[in-house]
Coordinates of C-alpha atoms and ligand atoms in Angstrom, one line a residue:
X1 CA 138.2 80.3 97.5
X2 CA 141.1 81.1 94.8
X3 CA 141.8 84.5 93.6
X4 CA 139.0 85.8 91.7
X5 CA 139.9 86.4 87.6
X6 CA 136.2 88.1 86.5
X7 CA 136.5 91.3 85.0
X8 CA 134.9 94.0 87.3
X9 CA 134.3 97.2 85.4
X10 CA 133.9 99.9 88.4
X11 CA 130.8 102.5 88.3
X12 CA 132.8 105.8 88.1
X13 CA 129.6 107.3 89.8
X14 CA 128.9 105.5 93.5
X15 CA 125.5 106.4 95.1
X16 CA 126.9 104.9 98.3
X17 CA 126.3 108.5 100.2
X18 CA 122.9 108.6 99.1
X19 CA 121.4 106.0 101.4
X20 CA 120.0 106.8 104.5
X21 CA 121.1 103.6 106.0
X22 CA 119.4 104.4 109.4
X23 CA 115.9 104.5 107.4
X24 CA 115.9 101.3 104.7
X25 CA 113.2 100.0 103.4
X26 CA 113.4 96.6 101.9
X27 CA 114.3 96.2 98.3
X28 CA 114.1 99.6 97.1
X29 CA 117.3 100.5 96.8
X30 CA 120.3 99.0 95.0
X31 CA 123.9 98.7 95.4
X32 CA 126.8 100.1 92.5
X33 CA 127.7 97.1 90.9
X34 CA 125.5 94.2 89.5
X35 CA 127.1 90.4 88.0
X36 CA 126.1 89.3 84.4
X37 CA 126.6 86.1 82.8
X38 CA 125.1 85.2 79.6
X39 CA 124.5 82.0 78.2
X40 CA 124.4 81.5 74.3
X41 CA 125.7 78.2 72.0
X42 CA 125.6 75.6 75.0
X43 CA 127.2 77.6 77.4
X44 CA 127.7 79.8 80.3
X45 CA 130.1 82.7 79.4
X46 CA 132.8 84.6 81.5
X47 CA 130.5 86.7 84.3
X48 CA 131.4 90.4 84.6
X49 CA 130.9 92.7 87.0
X50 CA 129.8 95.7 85.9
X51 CA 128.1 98.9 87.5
X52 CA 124.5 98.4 88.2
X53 CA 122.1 99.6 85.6
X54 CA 119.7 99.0 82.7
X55 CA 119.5 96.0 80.8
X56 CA 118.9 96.0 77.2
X57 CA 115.4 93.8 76.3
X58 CA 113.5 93.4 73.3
X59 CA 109.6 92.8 74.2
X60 CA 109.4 89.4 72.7
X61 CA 111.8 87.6 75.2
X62 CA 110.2 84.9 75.5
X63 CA 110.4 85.4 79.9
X64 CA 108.3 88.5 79.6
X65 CA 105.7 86.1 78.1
X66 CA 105.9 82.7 79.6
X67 CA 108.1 83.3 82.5
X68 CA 111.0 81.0 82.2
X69 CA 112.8 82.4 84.8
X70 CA 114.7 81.3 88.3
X71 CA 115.5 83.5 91.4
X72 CA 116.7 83.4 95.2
X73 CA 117.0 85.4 98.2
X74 CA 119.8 85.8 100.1
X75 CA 121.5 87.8 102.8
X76 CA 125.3 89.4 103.6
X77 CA 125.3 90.7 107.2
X78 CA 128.6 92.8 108.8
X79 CA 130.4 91.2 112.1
X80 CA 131.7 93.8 114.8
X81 CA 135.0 92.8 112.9
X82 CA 133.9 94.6 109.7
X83 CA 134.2 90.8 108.0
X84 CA 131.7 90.5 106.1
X85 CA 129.3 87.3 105.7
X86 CA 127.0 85.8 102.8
X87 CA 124.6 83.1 104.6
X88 CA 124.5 79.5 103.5
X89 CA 125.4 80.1 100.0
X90 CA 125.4 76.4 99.2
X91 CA 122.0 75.6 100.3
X92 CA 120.8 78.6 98.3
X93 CA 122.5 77.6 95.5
X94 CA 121.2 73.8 95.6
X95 CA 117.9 74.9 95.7
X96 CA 118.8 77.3 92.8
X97 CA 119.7 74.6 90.3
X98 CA 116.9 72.7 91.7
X99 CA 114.5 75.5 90.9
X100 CA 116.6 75.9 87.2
X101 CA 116.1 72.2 86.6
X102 CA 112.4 72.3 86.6
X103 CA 111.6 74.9 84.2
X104 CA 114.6 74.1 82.2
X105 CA 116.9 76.7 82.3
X106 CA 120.5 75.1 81.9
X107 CA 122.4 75.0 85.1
X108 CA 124.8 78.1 86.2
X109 CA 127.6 76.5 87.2
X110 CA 128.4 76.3 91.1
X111 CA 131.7 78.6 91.1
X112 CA 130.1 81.2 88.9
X113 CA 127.0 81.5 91.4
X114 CA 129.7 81.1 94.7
X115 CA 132.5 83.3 93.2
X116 CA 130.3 85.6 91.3
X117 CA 128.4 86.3 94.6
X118 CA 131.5 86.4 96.8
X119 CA 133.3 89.0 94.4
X120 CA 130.4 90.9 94.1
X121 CA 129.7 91.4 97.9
X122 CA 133.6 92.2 97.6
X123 CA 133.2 95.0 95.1
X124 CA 130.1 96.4 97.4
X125 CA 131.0 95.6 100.9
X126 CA 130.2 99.1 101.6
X127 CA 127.4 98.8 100.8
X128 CA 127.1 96.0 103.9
X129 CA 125.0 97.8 106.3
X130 CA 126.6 98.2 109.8
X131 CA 123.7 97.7 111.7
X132 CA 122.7 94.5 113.3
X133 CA 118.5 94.6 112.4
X134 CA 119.9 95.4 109.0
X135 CA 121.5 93.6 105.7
X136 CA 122.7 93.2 101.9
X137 CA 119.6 91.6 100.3
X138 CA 121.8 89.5 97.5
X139 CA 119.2 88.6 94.8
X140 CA 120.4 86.4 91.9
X141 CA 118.2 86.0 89.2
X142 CA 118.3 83.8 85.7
X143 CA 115.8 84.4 82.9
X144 CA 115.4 83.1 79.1
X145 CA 116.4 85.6 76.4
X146 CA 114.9 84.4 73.4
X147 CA 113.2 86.6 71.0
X148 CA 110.0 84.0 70.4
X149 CA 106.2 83.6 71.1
X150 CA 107.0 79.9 70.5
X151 CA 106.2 77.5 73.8
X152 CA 109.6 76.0 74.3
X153 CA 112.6 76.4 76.2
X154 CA 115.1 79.2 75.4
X155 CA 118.3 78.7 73.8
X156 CA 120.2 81.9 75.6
X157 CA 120.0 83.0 79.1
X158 CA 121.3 85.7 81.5
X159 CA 122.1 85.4 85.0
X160 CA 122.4 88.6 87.1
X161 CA 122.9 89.4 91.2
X162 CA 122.0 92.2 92.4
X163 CA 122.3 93.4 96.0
X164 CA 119.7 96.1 98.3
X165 CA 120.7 97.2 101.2
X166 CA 117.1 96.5 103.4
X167 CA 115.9 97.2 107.0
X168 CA 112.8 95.2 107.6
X169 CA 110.8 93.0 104.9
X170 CA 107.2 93.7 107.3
X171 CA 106.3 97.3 108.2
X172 CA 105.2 95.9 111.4
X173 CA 109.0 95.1 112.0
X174 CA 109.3 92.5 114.6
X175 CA 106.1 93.3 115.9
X176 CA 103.1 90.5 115.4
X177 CA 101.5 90.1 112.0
X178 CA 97.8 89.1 110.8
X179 CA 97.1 86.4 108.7
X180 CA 94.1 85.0 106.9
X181 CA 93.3 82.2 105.1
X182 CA 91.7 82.4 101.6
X183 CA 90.4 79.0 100.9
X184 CA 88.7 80.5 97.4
X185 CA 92.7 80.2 96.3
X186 CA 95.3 78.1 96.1
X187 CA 99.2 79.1 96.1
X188 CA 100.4 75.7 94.6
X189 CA 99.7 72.1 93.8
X190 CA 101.6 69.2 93.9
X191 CA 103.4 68.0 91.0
X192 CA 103.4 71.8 90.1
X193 CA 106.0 74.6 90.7
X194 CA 105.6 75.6 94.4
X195 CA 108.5 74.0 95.6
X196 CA 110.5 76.0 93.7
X197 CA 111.4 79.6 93.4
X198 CA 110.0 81.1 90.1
X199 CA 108.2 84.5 89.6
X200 CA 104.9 83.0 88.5
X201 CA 104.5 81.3 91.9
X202 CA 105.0 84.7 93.0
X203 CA 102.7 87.1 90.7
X204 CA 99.7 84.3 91.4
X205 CA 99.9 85.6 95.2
X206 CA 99.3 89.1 94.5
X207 CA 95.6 88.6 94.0
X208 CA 94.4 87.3 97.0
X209 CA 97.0 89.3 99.2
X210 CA 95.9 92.5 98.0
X211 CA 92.6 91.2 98.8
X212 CA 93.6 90.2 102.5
X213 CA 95.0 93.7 102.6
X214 CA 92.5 95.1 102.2
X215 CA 90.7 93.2 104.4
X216 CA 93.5 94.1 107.3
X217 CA 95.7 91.3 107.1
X218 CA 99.5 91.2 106.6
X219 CA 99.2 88.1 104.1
X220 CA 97.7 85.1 102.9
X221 CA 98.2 81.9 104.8
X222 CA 97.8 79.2 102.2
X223 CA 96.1 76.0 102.6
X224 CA 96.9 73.3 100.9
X225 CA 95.3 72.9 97.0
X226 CA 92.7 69.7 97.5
X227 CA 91.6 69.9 100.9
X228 CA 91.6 73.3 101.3
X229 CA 92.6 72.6 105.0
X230 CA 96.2 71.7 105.6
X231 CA 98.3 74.9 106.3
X232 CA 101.3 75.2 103.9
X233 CA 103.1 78.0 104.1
X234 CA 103.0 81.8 104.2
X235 CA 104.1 83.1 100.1
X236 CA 107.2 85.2 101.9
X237 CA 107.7 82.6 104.9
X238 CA 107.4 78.9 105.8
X239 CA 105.6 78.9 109.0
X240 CA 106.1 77.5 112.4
X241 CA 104.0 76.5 115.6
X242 CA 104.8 75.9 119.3
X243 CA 102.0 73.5 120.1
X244 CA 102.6 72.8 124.0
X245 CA 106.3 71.9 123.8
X246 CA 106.7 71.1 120.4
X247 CA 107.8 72.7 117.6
X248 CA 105.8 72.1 114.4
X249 CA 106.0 73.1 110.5
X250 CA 104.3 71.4 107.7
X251 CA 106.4 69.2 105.9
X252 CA 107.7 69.4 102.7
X253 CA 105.0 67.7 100.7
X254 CA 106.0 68.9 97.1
X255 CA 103.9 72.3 97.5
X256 CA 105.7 74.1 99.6
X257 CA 108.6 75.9 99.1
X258 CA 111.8 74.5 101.0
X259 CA 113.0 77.6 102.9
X260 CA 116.7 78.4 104.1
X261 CA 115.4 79.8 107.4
X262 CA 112.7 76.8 107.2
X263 CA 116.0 74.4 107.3
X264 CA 118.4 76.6 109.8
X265 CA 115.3 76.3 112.7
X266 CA 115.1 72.8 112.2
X267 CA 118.5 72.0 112.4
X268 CA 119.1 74.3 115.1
X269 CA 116.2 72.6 117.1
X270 CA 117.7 69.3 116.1
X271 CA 121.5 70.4 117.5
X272 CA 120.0 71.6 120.7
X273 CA 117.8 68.3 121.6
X274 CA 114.0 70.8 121.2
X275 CA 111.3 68.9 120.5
X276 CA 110.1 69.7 116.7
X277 CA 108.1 67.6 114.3
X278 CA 107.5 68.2 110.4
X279 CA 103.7 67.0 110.6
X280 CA 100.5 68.5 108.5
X281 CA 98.6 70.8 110.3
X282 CA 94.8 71.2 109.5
X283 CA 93.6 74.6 109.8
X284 CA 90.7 72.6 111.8
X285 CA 93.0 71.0 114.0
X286 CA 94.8 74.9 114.7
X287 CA 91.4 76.1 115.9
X288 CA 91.0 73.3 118.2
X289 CA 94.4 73.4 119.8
X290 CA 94.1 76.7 120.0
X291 CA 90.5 76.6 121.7
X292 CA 92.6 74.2 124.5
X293 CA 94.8 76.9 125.1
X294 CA 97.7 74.9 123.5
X295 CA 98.8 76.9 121.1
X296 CA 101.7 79.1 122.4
X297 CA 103.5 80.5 119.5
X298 CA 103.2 81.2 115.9
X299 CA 106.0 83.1 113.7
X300 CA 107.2 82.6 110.0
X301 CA 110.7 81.9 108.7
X302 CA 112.1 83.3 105.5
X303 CA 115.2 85.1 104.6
X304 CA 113.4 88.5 104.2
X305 CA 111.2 88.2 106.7
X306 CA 113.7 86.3 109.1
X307 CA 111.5 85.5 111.5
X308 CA 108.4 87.1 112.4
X309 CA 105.4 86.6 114.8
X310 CA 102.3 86.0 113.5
X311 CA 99.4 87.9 116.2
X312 CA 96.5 86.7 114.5
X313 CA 95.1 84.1 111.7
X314 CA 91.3 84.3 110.3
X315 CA 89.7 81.5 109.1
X316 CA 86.3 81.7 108.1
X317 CA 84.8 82.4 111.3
X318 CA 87.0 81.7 113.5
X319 CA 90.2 83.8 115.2
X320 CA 93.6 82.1 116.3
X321 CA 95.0 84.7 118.9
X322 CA 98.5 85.2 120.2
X323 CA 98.1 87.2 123.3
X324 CA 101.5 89.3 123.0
X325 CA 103.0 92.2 121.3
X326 CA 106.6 90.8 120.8
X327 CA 107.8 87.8 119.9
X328 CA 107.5 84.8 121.9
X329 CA 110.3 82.9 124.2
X330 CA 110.6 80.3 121.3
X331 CA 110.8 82.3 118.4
X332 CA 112.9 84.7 120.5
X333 CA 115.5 82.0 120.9
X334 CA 115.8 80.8 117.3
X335 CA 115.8 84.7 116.3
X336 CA 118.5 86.0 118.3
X337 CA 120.7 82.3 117.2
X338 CA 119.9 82.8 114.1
X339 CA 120.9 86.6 113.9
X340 CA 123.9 85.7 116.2
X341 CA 125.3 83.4 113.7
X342 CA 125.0 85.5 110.7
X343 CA 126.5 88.7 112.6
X344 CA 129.2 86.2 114.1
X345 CA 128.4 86.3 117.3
X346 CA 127.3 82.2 117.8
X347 CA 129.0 79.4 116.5
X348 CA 128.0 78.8 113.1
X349 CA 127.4 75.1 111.9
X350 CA 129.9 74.0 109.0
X351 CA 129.6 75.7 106.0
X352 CA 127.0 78.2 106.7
X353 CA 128.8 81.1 106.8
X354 CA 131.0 82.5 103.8
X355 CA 133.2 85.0 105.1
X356 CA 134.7 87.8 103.2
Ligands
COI401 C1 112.9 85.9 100.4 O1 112.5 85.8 101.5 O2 114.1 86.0 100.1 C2 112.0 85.9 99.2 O3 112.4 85.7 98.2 C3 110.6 86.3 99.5 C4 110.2 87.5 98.7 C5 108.8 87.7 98.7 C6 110.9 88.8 99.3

């Protein structure tokens, strides 16, 4: 990448020393500096760098009300070199003007999300935690400014990252979480917004999880939005199955969301000759496999959540059970690659690494 020209304007107040790195939580926290790039009269302008902080708003952007708005998730890690490495920033961005596209928000352009992010990390490598369980949470977001209660699509935008140093995205850590269906609820439909990542998607969740909270679970496993049977995906993770010696996810079907992590397993398990297949998975079918003793593994794959056992699902009146407090071999395997390439410790497939 050529020598960066956006203006960085440097806090003259760093709250670096005021993080207890050993004890992060996720996403509570955030780093000194923050990129912002508005779009008025057709176009993007110059992005800035500036030091984190308020943003002005009046209360009729049109966002607040009707939630034109676009964001990822994305992670910087440290290698034992003190480089430091954003993870598959292309695939993050195509799915970032993907998501744009569909609720038409007018495309960032590519070296503005890739150099913005890069010089940003840049400006806050410090804030790079130097711990191997832990990262720089990178979360770019772009919203519609207007000042209307009219239905239409804005005519001015902002686009900001902002970075959080994080820990672990479950309080469980990497220990087994409990799922439960809620078949009175549906995360997405097809031909709707689910394979894309947009707030509302993620503010329709809340319901039902608080509900399987309180009910003892970790989260919601969604089922699919006609059948109310196929498994789709987890709302923080796609979700993964070790059916005797195969792999399995659901496929991408429209409804689901098309995860990083999601893609790095699969190719992984395509690069080291596994046995996976993308088929659907009725939650009817789960029980039975599970009843002949053949399911061996469950976990869930997403960039905050990286990869985490699932224990337990509930369905109705039915249990799946893992039998095991840690994660299994399988998920073990694609963990510690996974992590391994992002710390630089395994060979990283081209262009999945941007190092700094
Ligand atoms: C991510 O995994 O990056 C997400 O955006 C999920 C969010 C619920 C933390």
């Amino acid at each position: 990448m050529s020598q960066s020209t956006i203006e960085i304007k440097r806090t003259q107040h760093s709250r670096l020393n005021e993080i207890d790195f050993d004890n992060l939580t996720f996403g509570e926290q955030f780093s000194d500096h923050m990129l912002e790039v508005r779009f008025s009269d057709g176009r993007w302008h110059e992005p800035q760098i500036l030091p984190y902080g308020q943003i002005p708003m009046y209360p009729a952007v049109s966002t607040l009300h009707y939630g034109q708005a676009v964001f990822e998730g994305m992670k910087a890690f440290r290698y034992e070199s003190d480089k430091v490495n954003i993870f598959r920033i292309e695939k993050h961005y195509d799915r970032f003007r993907r998501s744009c596209e569909r609720v038409c928000i007018p495309e960032v352009p590519e070296e503005v999300f890739k150099e913005g992010m890069v010089e940003l990390v840049r400006t806050d490598r410090e804030w790079v935690p130097r711990n191997k369980y832990k990262s720089l949470y990178i979360r770019p977001i772009v919203f519609a400014t207007d000042q209307t209660l009219g239905l239409r699509a804005s005519r001015n935008y902002r686009f900001y990252i902002i970075c959080s140093p994080v820990g672990n995205y479950y309080s469980e850590g990497i220990k087994p979480i409990r799922l439960t269906t809620m078949p009175k609820y549906v995360r997405a439909v097809l031909g709707g917004v689910g394979d894309v990542k947009v707030p509302g998607n993620y503010a329709a969740s809340l319901q039902p999880t608080t509900k399987a909270q309180h009910m003892g679970y970790t989260q919601v496993l969604w089922l699919d939005a006609v059948e109310h049977r196929f498994v789709e995906e987890v709302g923080s993770m796609n979700i993964f199955f070790v059916i005797g010696d195969t792999l399995v996810t659901p496929p991408l079907n429209g409804s689901i969301l098309p995860g990083i992590t999601r893609n790095s397993i699969l190719e992984l398990a395509k690069a080291e000759g596994l046995k996976y297949e993308e088929r659907p998975v009725s939650i009817e079918q789960l029980v039975s496999l599970h009843n002949k003793a053949q399911v061996k593994e469950i976990f869930g794959a997403g960039t905050a959540a990286v990869i985490s056992p699932v224990g337990l699902i509930h369905h109705e009146e039915y249990e799946i059970t893992i039998a095991a407090d840690e994660m299994g071999p399988v998920a073990r395997w694609f963990y510690d690659k996974i992590t391994g390439i992002q710390h630089g410790e395994v060979a990283a497939p081209d262009s999945w690494c941007t190092v700094i």
